[in-house]
PDB file of C-alpha atoms in Angstrom:
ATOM      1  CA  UNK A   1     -20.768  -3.105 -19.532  1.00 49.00           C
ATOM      2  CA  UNK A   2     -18.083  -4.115 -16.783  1.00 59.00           C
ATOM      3  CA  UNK A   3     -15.850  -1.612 -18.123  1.00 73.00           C
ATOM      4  CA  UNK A   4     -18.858   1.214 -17.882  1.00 76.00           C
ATOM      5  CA  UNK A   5     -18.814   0.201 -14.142  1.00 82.00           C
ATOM      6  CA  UNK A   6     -15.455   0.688 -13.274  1.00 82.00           C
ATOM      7  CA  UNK A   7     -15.185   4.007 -15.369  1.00 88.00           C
ATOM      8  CA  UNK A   8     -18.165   5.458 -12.836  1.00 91.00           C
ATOM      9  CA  UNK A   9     -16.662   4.202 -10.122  1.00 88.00           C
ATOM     10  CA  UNK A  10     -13.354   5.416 -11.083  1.00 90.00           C
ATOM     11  CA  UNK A  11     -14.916   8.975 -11.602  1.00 94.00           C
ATOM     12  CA  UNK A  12     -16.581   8.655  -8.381  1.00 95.00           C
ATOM     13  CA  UNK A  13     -13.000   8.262  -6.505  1.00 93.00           C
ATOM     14  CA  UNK A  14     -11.491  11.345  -8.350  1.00 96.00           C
ATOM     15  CA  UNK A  15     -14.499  13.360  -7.315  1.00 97.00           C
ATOM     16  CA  UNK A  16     -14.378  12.565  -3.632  1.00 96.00           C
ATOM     17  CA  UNK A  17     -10.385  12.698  -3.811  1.00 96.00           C
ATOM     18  CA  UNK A  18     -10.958  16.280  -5.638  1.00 96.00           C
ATOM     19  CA  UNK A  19     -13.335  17.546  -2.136  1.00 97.00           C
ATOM     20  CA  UNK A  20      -9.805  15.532   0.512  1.00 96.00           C
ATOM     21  CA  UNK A  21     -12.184  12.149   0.700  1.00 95.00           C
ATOM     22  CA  UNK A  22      -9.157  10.467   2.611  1.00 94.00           C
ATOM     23  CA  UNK A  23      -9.172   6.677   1.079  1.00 94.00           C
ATOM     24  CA  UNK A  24      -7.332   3.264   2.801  1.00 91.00           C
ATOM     25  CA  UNK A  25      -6.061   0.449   0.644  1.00 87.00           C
ATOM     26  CA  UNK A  26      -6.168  -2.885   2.932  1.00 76.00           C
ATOM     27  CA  UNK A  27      -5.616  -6.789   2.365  1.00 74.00           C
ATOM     28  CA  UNK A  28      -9.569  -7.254   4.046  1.00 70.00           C
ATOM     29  CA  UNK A  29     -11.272  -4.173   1.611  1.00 58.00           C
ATOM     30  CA  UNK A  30      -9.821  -4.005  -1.906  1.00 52.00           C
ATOM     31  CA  UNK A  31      -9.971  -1.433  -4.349  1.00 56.00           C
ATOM     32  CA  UNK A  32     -13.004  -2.334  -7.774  1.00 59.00           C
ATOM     33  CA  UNK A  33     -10.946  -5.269  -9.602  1.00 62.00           C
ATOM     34  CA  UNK A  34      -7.907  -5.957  -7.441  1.00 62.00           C
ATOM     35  CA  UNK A  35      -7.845  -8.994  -5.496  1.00 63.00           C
ATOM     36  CA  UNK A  36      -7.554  -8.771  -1.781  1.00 59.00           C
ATOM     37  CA  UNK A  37      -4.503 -10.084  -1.465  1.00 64.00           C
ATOM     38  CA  UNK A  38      -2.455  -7.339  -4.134  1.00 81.00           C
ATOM     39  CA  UNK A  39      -2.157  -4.446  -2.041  1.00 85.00           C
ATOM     40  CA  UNK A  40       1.008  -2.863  -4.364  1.00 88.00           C
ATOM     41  CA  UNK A  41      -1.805  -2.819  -6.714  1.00 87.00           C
ATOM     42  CA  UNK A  42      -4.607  -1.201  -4.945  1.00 87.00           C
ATOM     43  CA  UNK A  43      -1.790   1.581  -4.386  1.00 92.00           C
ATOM     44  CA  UNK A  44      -0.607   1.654  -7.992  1.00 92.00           C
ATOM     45  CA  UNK A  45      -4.436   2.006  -8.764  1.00 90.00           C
ATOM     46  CA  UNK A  46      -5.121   4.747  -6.390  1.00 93.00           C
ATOM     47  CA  UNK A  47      -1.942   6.489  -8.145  1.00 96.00           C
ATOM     48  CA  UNK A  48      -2.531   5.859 -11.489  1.00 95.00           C
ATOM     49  CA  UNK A  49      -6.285   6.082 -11.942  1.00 92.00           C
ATOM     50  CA  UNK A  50      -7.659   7.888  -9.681  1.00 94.00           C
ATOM     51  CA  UNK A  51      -5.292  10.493  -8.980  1.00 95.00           C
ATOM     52  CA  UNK A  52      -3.579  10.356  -5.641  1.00 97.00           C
ATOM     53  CA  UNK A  53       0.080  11.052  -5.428  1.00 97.00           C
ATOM     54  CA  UNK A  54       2.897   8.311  -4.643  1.00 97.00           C
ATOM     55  CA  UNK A  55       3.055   9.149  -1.209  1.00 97.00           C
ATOM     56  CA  UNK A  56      -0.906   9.804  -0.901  1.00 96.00           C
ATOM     57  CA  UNK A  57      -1.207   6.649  -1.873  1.00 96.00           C
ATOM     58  CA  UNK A  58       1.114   4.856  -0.136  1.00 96.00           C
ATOM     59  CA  UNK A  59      -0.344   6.814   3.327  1.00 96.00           C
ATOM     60  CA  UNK A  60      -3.582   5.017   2.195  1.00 95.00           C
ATOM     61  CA  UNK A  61      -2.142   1.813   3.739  1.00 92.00           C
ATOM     62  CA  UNK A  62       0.112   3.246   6.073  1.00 94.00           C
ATOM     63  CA  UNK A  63      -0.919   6.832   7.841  1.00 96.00           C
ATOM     64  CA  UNK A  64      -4.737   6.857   6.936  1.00 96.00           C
ATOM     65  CA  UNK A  65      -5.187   2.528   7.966  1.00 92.00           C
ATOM     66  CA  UNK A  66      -3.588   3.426  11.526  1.00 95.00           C
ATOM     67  CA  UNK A  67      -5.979   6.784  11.777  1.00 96.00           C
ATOM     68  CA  UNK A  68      -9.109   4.876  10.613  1.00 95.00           C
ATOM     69  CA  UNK A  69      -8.737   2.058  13.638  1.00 95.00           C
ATOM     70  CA  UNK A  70      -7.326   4.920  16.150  1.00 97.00           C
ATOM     71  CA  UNK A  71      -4.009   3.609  16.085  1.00 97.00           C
ATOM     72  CA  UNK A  72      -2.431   6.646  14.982  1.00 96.00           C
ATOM     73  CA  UNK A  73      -0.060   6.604  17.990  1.00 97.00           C
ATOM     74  CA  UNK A  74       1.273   3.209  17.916  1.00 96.00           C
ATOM     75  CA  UNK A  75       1.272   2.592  13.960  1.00 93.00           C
ATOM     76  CA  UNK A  76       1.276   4.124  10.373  1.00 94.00           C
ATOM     77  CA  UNK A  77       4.424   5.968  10.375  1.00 95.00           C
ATOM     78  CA  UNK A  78       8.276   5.642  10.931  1.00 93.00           C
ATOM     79  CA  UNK A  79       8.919   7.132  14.070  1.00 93.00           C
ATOM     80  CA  UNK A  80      10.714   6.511  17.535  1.00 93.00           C
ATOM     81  CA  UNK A  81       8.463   4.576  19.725  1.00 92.00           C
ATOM     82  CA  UNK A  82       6.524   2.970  17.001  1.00 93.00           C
ATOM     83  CA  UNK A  83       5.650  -0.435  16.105  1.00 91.00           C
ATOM     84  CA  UNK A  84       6.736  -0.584  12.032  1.00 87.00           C
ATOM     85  CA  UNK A  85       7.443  -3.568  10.006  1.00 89.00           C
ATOM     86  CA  UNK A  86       9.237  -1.969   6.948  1.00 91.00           C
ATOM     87  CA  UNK A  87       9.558  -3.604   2.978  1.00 90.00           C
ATOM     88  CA  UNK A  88      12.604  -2.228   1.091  1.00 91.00           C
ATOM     89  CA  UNK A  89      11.915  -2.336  -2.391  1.00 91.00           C
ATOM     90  CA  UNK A  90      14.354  -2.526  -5.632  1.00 92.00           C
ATOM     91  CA  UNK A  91      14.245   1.338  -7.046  1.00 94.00           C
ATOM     92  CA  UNK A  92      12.903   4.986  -6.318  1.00 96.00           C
ATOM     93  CA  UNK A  93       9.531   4.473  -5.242  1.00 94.00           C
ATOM     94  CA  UNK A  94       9.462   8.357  -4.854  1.00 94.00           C
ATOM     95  CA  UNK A  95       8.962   8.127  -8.816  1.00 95.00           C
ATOM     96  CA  UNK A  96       7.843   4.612  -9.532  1.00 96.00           C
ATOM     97  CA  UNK A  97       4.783   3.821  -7.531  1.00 94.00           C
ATOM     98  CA  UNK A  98       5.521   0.111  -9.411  1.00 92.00           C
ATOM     99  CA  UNK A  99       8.564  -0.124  -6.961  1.00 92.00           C
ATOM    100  CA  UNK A 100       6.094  -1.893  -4.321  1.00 90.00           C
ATOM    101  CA  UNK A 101       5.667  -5.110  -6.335  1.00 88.00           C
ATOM    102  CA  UNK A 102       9.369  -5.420  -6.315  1.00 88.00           C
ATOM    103  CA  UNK A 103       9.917  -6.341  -2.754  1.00 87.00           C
ATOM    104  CA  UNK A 104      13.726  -7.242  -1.927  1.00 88.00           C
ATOM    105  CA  UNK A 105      13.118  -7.412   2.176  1.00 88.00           C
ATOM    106  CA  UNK A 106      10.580  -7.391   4.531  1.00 89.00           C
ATOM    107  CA  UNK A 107      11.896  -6.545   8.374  1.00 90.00           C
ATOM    108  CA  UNK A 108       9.208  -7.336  11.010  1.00 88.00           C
ATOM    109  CA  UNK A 109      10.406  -7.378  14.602  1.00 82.00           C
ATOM    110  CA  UNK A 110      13.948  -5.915  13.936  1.00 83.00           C
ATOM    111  CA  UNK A 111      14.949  -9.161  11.493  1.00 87.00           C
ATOM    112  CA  UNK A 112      14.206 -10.356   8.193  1.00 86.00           C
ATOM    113  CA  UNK A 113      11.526 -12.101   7.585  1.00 87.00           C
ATOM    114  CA  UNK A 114      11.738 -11.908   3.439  1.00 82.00           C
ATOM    115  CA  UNK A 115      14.225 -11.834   1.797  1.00 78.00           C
ATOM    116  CA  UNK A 116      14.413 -11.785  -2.020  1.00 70.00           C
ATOM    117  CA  UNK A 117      10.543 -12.280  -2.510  1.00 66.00           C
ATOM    118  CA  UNK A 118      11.400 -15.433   0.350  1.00 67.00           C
ATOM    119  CA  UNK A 119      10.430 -16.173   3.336  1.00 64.00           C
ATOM    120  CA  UNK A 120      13.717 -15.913   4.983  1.00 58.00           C
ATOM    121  CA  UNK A 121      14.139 -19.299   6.071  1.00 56.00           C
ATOM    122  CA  UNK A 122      13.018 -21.065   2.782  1.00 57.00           C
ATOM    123  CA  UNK A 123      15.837 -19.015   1.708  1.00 53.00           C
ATOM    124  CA  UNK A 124      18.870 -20.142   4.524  1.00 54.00           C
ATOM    125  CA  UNK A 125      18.121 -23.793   3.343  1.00 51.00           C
ATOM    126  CA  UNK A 126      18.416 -23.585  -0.540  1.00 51.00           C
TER     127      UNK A 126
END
């Protein structure tokens, strides 16, 4: 029955994405069996099931989040003047929406703040 439940809602999504429904993929909202902390695979889910290209998808936590609390201007994309904390990931994510869940650095601020799935100071005393 579960599985009947998540097949209609998974329907649901492709219709609205089919007529430009734009979607966001948050840590506070998550996507019909994700936990709200696994926001790699909220994406990966929006990809995979439901339709959405990598980079759709990704703009789901990036682009569309900033647009939905009308901070378009400060936030969501790499540009000059923006605030962006930025994860570099092991592999082409361009290809392999999985890439996200392999996290090698997370740069917040200018620095690194992960490093190697660490928190960058657990990491400069082991």
């Amino acid at each position: 029955m579960a599985q009947a439940g998540f097949e209609e809602r998974i329907n649901n999504y492709k219709t609205m994405h089919s007529l430009g429904v734009k979607f966001l993929a948050g840590t506070d909202a998550g996507v019909p069996e994700v936990g709200f902390e696994d926001l790699a695979y909220s994406v990966q889910l929006l990809h995979e099931e439901i339709g959405l290209s990598i980079e759709e998808a990704i703009e789901t936590a990036t682009s569309n989040a900033a647009k939905a609390i009308g901070k378009e201007e400060e936030l969501g994309t790499v540009e000059v003047g923006k605030l962006a904390d930025l994860i570099i990931v092991k592999g082409d994510l361009s290809s392999d929406v999985n890439c996200l869940k392999q996290v090698k650095y997370v740069i917040k601020d200018g620095e690194r703040v992960v490093e190697k799935g660490r928190d960058a100071y657990e990491n400069q005393l082991h």
